[in-house]
Structures are given as C-alpha cells and as structure tokens.
mmCIF file of C-alpha atoms and ligand atoms in Angstrom:
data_model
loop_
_atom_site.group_PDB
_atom_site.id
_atom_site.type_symbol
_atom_site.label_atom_id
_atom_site.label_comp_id
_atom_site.label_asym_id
_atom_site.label_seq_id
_atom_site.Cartn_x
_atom_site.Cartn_y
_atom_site.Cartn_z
ATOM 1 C CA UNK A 1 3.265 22.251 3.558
ATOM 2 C CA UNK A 2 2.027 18.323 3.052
ATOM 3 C CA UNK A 3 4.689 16.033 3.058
ATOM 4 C CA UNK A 4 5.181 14.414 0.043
ATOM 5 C CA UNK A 5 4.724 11.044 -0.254
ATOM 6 C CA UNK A 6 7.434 9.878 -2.548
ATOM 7 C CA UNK A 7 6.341 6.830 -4.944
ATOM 8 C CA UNK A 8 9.742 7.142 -7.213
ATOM 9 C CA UNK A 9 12.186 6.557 -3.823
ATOM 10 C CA UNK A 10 10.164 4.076 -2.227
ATOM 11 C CA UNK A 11 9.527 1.665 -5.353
ATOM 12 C CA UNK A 12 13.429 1.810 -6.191
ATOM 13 C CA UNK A 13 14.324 1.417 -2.468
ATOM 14 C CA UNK A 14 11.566 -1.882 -2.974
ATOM 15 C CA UNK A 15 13.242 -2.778 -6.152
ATOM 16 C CA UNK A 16 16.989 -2.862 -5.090
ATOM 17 C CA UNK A 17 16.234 -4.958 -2.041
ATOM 18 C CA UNK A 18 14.354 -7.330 -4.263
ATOM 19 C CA UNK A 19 17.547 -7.766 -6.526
ATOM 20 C CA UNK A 20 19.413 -8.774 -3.657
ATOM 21 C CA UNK A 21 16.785 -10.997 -2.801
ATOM 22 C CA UNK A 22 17.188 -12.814 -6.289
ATOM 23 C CA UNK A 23 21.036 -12.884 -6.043
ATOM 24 C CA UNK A 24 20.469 -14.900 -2.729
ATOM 25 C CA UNK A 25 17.658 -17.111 -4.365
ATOM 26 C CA UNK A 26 20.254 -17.690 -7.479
ATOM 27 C CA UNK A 27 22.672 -18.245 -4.996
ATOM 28 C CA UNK A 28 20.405 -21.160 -3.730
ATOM 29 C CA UNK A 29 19.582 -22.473 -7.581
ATOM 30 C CA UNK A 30 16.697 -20.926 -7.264
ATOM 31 C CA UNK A 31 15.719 -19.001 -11.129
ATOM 32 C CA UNK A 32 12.648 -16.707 -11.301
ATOM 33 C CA UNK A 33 10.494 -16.526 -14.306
ATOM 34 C CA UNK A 34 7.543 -14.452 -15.063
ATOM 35 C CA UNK A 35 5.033 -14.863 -18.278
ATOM 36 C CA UNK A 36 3.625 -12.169 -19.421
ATOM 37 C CA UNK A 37 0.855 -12.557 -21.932
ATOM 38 C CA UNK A 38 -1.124 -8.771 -23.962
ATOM 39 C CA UNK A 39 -3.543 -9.823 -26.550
ATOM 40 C CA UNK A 40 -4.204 -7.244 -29.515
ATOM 41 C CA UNK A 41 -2.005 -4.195 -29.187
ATOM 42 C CA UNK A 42 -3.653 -1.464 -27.061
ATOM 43 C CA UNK A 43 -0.676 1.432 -26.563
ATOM 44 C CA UNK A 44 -1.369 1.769 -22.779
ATOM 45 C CA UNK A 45 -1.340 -2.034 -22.502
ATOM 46 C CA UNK A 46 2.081 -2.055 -24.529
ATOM 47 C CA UNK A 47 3.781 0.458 -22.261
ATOM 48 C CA UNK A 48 2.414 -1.257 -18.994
ATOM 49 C CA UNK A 49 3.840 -4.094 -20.382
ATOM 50 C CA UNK A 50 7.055 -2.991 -21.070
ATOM 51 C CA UNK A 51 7.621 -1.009 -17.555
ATOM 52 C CA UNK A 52 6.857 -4.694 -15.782
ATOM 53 C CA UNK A 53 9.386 -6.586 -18.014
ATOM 54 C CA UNK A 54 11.979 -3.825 -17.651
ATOM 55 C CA UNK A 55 11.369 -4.215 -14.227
ATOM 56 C CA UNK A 56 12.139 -8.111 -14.555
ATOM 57 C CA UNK A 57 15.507 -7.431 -15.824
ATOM 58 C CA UNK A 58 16.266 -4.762 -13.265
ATOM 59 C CA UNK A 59 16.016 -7.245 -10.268
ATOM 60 C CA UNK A 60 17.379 -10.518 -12.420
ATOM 61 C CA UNK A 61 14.413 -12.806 -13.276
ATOM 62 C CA UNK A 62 13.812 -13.874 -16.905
ATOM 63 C CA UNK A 63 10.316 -12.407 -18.364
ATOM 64 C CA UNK A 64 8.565 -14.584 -21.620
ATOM 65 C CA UNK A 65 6.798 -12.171 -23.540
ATOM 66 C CA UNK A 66 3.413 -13.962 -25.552
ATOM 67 C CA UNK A 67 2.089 -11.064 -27.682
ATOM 68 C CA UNK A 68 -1.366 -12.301 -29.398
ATOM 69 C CA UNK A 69 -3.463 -10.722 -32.152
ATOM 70 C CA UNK A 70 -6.412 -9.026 -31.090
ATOM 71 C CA UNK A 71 -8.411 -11.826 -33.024
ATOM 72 C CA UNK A 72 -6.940 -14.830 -30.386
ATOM 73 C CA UNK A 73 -9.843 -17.183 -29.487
ATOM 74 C CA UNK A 74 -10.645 -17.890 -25.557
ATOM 75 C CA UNK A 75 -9.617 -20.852 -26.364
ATOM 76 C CA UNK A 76 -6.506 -20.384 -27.390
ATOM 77 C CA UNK A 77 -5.877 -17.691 -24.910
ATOM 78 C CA UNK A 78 -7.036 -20.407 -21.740
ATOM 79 C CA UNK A 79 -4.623 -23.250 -23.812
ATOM 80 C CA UNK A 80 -1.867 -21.164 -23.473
ATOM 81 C CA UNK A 81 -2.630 -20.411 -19.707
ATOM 82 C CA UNK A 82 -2.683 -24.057 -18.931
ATOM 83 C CA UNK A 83 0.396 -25.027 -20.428
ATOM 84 C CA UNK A 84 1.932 -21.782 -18.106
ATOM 85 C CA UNK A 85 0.370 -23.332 -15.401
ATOM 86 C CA UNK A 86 2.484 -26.511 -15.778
ATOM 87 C CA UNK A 87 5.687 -25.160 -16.746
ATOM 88 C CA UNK A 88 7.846 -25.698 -13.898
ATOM 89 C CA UNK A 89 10.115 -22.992 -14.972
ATOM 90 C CA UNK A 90 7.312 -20.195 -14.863
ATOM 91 C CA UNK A 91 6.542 -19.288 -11.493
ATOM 92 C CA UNK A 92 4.442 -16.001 -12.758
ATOM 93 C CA UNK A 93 1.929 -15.393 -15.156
ATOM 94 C CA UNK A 94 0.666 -12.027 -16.138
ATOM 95 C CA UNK A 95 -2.363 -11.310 -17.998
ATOM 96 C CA UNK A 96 -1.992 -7.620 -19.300
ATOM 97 C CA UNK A 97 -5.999 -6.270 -18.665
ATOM 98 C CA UNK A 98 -8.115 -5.068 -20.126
ATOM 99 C CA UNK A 99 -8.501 -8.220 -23.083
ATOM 100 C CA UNK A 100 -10.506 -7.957 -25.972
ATOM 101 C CA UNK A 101 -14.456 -7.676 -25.389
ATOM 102 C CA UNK A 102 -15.087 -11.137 -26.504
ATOM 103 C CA UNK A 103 -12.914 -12.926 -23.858
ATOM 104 C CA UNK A 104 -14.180 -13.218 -20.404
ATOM 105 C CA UNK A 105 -12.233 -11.375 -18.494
ATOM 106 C CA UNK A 106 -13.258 -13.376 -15.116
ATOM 107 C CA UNK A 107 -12.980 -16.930 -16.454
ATOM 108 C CA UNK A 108 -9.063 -16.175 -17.503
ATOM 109 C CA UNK A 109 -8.520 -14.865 -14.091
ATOM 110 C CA UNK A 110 -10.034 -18.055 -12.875
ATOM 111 C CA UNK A 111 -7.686 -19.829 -14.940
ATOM 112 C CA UNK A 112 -4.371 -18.485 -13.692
ATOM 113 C CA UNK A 113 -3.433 -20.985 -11.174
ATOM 114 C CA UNK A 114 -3.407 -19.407 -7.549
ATOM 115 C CA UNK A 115 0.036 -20.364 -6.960
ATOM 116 C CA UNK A 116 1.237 -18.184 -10.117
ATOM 117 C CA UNK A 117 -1.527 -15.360 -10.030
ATOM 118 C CA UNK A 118 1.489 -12.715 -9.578
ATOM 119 C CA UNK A 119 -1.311 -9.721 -9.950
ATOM 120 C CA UNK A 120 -3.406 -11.262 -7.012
ATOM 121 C CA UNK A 121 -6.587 -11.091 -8.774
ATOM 122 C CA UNK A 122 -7.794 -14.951 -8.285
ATOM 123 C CA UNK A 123 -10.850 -15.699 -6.181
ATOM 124 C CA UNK A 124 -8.579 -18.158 -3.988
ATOM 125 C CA UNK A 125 -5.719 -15.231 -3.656
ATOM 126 C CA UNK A 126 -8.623 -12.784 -2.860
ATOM 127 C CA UNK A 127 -10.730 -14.859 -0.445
ATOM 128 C CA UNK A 128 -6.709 -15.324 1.551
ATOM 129 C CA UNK A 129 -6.628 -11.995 1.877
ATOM 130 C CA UNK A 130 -10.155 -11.706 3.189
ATOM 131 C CA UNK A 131 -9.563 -14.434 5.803
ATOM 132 C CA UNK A 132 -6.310 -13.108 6.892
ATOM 133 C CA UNK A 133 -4.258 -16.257 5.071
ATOM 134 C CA UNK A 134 -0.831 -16.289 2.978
ATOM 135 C CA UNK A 135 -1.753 -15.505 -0.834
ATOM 136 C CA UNK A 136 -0.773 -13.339 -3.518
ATOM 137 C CA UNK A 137 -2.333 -9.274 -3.058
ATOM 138 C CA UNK A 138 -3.486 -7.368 -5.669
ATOM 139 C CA UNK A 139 -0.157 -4.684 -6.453
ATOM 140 C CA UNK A 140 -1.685 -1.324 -6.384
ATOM 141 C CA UNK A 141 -2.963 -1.730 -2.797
ATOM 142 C CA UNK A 142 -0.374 -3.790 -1.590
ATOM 143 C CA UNK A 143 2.056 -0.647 -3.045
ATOM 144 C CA UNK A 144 0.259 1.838 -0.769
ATOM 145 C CA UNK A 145 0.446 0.062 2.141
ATOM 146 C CA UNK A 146 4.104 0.271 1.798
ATOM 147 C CA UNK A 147 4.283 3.823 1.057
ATOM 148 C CA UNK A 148 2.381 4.770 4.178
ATOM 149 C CA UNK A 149 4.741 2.079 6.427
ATOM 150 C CA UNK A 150 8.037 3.375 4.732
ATOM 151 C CA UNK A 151 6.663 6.831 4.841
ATOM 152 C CA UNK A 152 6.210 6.352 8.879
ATOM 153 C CA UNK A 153 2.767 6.728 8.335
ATOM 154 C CA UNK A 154 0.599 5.233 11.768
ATOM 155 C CA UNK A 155 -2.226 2.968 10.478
ATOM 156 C CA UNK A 156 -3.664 1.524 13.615
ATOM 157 C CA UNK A 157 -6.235 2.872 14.862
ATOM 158 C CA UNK A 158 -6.591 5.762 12.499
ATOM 159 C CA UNK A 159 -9.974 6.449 10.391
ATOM 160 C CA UNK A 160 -9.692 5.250 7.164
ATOM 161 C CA UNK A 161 -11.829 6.309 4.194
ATOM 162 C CA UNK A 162 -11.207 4.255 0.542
ATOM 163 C CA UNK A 163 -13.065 6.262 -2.155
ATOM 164 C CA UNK A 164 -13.747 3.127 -4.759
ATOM 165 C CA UNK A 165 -14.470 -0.805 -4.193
ATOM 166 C CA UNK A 166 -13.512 -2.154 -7.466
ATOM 167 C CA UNK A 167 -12.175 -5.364 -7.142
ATOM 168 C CA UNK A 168 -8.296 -4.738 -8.077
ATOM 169 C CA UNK A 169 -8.051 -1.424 -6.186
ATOM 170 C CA UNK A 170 -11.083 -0.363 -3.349
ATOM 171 C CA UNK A 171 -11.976 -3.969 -2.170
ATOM 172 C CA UNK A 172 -8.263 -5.214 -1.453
ATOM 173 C CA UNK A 173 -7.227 -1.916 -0.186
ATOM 174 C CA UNK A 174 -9.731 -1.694 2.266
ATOM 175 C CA UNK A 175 -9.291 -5.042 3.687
ATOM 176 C CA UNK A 176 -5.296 -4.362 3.660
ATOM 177 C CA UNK A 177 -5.980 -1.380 5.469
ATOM 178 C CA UNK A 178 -8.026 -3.306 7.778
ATOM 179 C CA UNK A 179 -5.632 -6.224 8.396
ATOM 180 C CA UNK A 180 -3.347 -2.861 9.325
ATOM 181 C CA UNK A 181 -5.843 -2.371 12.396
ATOM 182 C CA UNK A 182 -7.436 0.717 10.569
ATOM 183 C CA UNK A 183 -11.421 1.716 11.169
ATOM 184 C CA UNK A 184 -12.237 1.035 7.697
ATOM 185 C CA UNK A 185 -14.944 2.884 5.808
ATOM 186 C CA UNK A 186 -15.762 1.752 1.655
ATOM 187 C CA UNK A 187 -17.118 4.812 -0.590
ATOM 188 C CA UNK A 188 -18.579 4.471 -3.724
ATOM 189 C CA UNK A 189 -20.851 5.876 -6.346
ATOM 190 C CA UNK A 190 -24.378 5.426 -4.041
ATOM 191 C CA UNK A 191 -22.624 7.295 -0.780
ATOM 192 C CA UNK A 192 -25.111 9.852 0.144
ATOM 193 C CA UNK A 193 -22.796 12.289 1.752
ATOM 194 C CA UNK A 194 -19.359 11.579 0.199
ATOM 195 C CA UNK A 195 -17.626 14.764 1.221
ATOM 196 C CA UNK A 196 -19.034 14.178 4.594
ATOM 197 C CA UNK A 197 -17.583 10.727 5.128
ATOM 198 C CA UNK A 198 -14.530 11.619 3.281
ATOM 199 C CA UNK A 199 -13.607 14.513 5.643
ATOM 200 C CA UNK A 200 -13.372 12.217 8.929
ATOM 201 C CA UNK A 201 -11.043 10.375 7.202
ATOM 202 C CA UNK A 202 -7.226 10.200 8.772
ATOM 203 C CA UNK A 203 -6.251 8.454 5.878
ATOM 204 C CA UNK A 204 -7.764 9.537 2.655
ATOM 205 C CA UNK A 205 -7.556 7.043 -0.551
ATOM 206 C CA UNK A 206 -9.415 7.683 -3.307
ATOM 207 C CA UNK A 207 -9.706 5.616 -6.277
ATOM 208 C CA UNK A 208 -12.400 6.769 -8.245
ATOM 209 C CA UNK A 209 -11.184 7.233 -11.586
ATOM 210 C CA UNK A 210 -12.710 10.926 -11.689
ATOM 211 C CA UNK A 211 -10.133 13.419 -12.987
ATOM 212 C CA UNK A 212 -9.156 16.169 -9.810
ATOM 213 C CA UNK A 213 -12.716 14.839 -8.029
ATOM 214 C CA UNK A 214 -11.521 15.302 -4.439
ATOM 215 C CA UNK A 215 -10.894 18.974 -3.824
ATOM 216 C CA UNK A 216 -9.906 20.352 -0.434
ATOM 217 C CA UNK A 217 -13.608 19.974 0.936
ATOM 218 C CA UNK A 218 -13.509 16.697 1.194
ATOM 219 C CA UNK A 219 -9.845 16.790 3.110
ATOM 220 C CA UNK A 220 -9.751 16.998 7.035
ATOM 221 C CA UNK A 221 -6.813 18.943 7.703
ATOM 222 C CA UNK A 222 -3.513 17.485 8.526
ATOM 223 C CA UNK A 223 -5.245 14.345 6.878
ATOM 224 C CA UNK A 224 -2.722 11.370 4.830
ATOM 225 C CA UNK A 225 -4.585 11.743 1.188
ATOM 226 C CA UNK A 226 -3.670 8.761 -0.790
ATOM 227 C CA UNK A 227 -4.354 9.246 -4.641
ATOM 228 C CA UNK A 228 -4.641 6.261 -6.583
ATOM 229 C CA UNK A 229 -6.144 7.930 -9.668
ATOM 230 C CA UNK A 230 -4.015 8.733 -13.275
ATOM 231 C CA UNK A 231 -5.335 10.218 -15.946
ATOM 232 C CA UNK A 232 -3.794 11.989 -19.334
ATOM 233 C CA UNK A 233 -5.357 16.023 -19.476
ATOM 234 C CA UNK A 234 -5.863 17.445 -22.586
ATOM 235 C CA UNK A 235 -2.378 19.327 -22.128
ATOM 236 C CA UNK A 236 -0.731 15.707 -22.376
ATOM 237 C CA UNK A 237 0.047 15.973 -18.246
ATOM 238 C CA UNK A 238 -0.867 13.245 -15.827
ATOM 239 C CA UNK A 239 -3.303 13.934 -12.990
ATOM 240 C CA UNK A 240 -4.741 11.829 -10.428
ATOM 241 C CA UNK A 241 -8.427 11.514 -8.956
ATOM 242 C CA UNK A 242 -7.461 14.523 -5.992
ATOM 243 C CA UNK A 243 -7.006 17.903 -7.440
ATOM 244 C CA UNK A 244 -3.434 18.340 -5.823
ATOM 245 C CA UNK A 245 -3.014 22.227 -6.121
ATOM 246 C CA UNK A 246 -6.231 22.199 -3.438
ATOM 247 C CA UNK A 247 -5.584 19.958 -1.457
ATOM 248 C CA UNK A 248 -2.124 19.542 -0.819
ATOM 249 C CA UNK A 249 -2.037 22.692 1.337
ATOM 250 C CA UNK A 250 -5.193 21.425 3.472
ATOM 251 C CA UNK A 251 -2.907 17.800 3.769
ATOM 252 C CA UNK A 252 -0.775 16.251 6.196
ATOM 253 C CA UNK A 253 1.076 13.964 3.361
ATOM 254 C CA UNK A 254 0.034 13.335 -0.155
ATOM 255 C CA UNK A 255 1.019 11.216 -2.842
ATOM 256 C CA UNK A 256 1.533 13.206 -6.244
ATOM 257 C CA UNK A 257 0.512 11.885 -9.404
ATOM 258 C CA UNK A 258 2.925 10.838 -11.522
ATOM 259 C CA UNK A 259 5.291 9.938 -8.714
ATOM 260 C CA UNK A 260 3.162 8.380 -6.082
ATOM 261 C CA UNK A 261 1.060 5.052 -6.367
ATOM 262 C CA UNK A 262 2.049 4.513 -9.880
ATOM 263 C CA UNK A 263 5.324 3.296 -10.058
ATOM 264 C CA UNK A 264 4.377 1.049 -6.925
ATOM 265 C CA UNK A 265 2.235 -1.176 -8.646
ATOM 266 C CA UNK A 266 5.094 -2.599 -10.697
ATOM 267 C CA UNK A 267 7.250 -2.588 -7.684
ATOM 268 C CA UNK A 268 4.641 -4.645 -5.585
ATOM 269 C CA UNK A 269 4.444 -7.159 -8.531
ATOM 270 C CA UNK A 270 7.832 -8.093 -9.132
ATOM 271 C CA UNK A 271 7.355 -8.908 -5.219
ATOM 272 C CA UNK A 272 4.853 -11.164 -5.749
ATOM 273 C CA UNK A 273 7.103 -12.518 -8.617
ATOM 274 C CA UNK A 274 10.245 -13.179 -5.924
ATOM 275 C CA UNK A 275 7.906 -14.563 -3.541
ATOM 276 C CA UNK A 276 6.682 -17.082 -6.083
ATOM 277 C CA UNK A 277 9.800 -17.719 -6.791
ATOM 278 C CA UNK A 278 10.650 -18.555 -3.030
ATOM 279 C CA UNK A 279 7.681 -20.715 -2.196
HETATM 280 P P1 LIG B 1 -13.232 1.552 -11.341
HETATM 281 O O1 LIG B 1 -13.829 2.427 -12.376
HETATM 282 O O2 LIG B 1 -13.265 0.071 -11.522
HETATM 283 O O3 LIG B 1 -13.892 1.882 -9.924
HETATM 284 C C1 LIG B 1 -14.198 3.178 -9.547
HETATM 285 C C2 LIG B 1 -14.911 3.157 -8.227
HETATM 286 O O4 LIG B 1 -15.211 4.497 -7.886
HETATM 287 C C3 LIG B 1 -16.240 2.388 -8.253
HETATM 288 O O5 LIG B 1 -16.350 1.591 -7.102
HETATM 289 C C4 LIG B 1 -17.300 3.492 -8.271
HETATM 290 O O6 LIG B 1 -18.457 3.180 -7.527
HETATM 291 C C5 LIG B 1 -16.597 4.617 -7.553
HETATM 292 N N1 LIG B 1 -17.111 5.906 -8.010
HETATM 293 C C6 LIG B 1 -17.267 6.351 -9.269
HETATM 294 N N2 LIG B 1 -17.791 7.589 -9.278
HETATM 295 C C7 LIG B 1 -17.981 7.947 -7.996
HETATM 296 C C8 LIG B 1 -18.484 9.095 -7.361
HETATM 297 N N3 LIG B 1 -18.896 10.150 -8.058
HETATM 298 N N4 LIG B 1 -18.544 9.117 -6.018
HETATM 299 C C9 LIG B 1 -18.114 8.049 -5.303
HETATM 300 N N5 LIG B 1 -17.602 6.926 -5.851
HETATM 301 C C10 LIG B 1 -17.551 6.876 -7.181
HETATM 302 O O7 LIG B 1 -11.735 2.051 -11.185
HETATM 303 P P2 LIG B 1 -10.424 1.316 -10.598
HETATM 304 O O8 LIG B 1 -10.620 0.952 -9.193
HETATM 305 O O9 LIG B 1 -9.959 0.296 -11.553
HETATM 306 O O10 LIG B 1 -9.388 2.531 -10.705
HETATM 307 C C11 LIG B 1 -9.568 3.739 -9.995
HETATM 308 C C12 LIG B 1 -8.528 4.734 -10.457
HETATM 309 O O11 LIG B 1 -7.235 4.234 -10.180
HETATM 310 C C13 LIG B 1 -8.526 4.999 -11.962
HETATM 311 O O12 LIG B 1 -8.194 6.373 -12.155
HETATM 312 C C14 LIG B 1 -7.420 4.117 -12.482
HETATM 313 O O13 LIG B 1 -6.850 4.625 -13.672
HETATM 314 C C15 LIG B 1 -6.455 4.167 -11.347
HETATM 315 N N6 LIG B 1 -5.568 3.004 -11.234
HETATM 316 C C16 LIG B 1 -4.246 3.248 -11.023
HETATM 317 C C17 LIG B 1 -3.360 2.231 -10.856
HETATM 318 C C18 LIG B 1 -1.938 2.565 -10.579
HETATM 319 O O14 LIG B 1 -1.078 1.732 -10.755
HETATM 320 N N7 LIG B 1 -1.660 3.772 -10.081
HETATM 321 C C19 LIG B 1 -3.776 0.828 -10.950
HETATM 322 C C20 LIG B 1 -5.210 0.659 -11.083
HETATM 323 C C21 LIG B 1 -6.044 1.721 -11.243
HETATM 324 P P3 LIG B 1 -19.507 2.021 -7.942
HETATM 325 O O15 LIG B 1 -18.869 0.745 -7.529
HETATM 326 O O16 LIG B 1 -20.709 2.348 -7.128
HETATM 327 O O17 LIG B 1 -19.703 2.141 -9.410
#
C-alpha cells in the first residue's frame, strides 16, 4: 500500500508554526495585514475566499475584505490596487482569480506591487524564482514542495515529471523542483508519448485539469504521484487529475484529493503573508 501523503496534517502543522511566528512578530510591533479583493460573486471564488481569510484569523493577522460588483471598471479595480500598494499597513494583497472577462487579468497582476504579490504571480516574483533570487512563489507549488520535504520525500537527484506548465501551477513547480536538484521534465498537451515520459518519472505531478486522466499506466511502480488536480463529479465528490483507486496500489506515496495539495495552497499563502510581514 502507497503511503499517503497527508495534505490536512502537514498544512495545520504549517499553520500552527506560522501563528507562533506572528506572536513573535507582534511581540516585536510588528502587525500583519492582508487585502483581499473578489470582484462579482462567483461561488467558488466566495468560498476560496473565505478559507484564506479564515486562515488569516487562525494565525493572527488582520484580513480587509473589498468585495466589488461584477460590473467594477479596470479602472477602478487598478485605483484600488494602487492605493493597497501604498498603504503601509497592508503588507498583502490578494486578487481572488479568475476576474470578470473584461478586465485583463495580466495587467492587474502587473499591478500588484512585487513586494505585496502574496500569491507570487508577478513577472518580478516569477523571474526571482527563475534566477534562483528571494521573491514571493506561487502557493500551490510552493505547498508541494513541502509535502514531499515533510513527508521525507528525497528530491535530489530523482526524475521528475510535471504533467502541466501553466503559469501558477506547471511552470513554478518545475523550476521549484529544479532548484530542489531534481532532473526536471515539463509535459503538456503537444507531448507525443505522455504515458511514456510519465512512467520514468520518480516523482509524478500532474496538473492537468483532466478529471482521473493519469491511470496506473502512466505510474512507474513505487513512484511519489503528486496530484494537483480537483474537480466536483457528478455525485457531488471531489476528484483529482490521477484516478486514485488505480493508481494508488501501483504508488510509492500519493496525495489524495480532497486532503492533499488543496488545503496547502492556503497554507503556503498565509506564508508568504508572514514573510511580508517580516521583510
Ligand atoms: P491549466 O488548464 O491552466 O493548465 C493545464 C495544463 O495541462 C496545460 O499546460 C495543458 O497543456 C496541459 N494539458 C491539458 N491537457 C493535456 C493532455 N491531454 N495531455 C498533457 N497535458 C495536457 O490548469 P492549471 O495549471 O491552472 O490547473 C491544473 C489543475 O490543478 C486543475 O485541475 C486545477 O483545478 C487544479 N488546481 C488546484 C489548485 C489547488 O489548490 N489544489 C490550485 C490551482 C489549480 P498546454 O499548455 O499545451 O495547453
């Protein structure tokens, strides 16, 4: 039987150290504050955004909430960034994605200042990470690379196959797993012999947003199978982008979904939020 790879334990084991962290910041007159900012009222943006100011309060920094209709201007929406940007007493600001289709999505990412970017999604905290510098990294990668360390997990030296290069997941994970002296090998939708490539894989993480896509033929066995992927089924249950019944038998360790990457992302954020806070 895989090991599981346990998402729940390791974000609240991330979570109660960061609340320490915070007391001793306090302790220092240091105060934490994160913005976060959800335009219109999509329900899956509404719970993400609730999770991440829950999360606030658990570890003791104050979250501002700025819900705006669905009908906010750019304009408006970049105004209010800027005056975030020079509040002293915001060190985070969050931009719930995805915003309406008549904002650009890229020019309010652009807009964040670095320093603040909490979700790590600014070309300056991206192009850090891609020449090894100090910068903010996007959450949901960041989050696995702690639950392979604090799962004792070896990265060096270990094949490593990331199924996906969007920009928030694929890219930064590959380059974190590459800055964590993995061989590093990028997948994506023109891969001529996916299963192939995917089975030489020590470290499996797929990202594809395709429901139950990786069944055990693409798994090498004894093989870490990361699955970044969640999806509602018909039947109202979560899945991810591995079909877990398949593989986990054919698996070394695997994440389950719910319970695995998901409920690192937060985690991972309100450590970018303490470590703004810090700097
Ligand atoms: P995107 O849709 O932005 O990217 C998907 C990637 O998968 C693309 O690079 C695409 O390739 C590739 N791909 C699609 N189909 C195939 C295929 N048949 N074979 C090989 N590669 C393929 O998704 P995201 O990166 O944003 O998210 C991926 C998954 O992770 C989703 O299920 C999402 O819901 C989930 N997610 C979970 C988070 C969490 O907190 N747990 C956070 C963020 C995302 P190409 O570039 O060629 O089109």
């Amino acid at each position: 039987m895989a090991q599981l790879i346990d998402g729940k334990k390791i974000s609240q084991e991330i979570k109660d150290e960061l609340k320490e962290k915070v007391k001793e910041l306090k302790g220092q007159g240091i105060e934490g504050a994160l913005a976060v900012i959800q335009v219109g009222s999509d329900p899956a943006s509404s719970v993400y955004v609730r999770n991440k100011k829950r999360a606030c309060e658990y570890i003791g920094i104050r979250s501002e909430s700025y819900e705006l209709p669905e009908d906010t201007t750019e304009k408006e929406l970049l105004t209010l960034i800027e005056k975030l940007n020079k509040d002293p007493k915001i060190n985070g600001i969050l931009c719930q994605l995805p915003v309406p289709a008549h904002m650009d999505e890229n020019k309010i990412i652009r807009t964040i200042a670095p320093e603040k970017d909490v979700d790590g999604f600014h070309t300056q905290n991206v192009g850090a990470l891609v020449v090894g510098q100090q910068g903010f990294v996007s959450c949901t990668p960041a989050g696995v690379i702690q639950l392979l360390k604090r799962s004792g997990i070896e990265i060096a030296g270990k094949n490593c196959v990331v199924v996906g290069r969007s920009n928030i997941v694929g890219k930064p994970m590959a380059l974190l797993m590459l800055r964590e002296n993995a061989t590093v090998t990028i997948c994506h939708s023109r891969t001529a012999d996916l299963k192939a490539m995917c089975k030489q894989a020590d470290i499996l993480i797929v990202a594809v947003g395709k429901p139950k896509m990786i069944t055990a033929e693409y798994v090498k066995e004894g093989a870490t199978v990361i699955d970044v992927g969640i999806h509602r089924q018909e039947d109202g249950k979560l899945c991810g982008d591995v079909d877990f019944e398949q593989v986990e038998p054919v698996a070394g360790a695997i994440t389950p979904v719910p319970g695995g990457v998901g409920p690192m992302t937060i985690a991972m954020l309100m450590n970018n939020c303490v470590e703004a806070m810090a700097r």
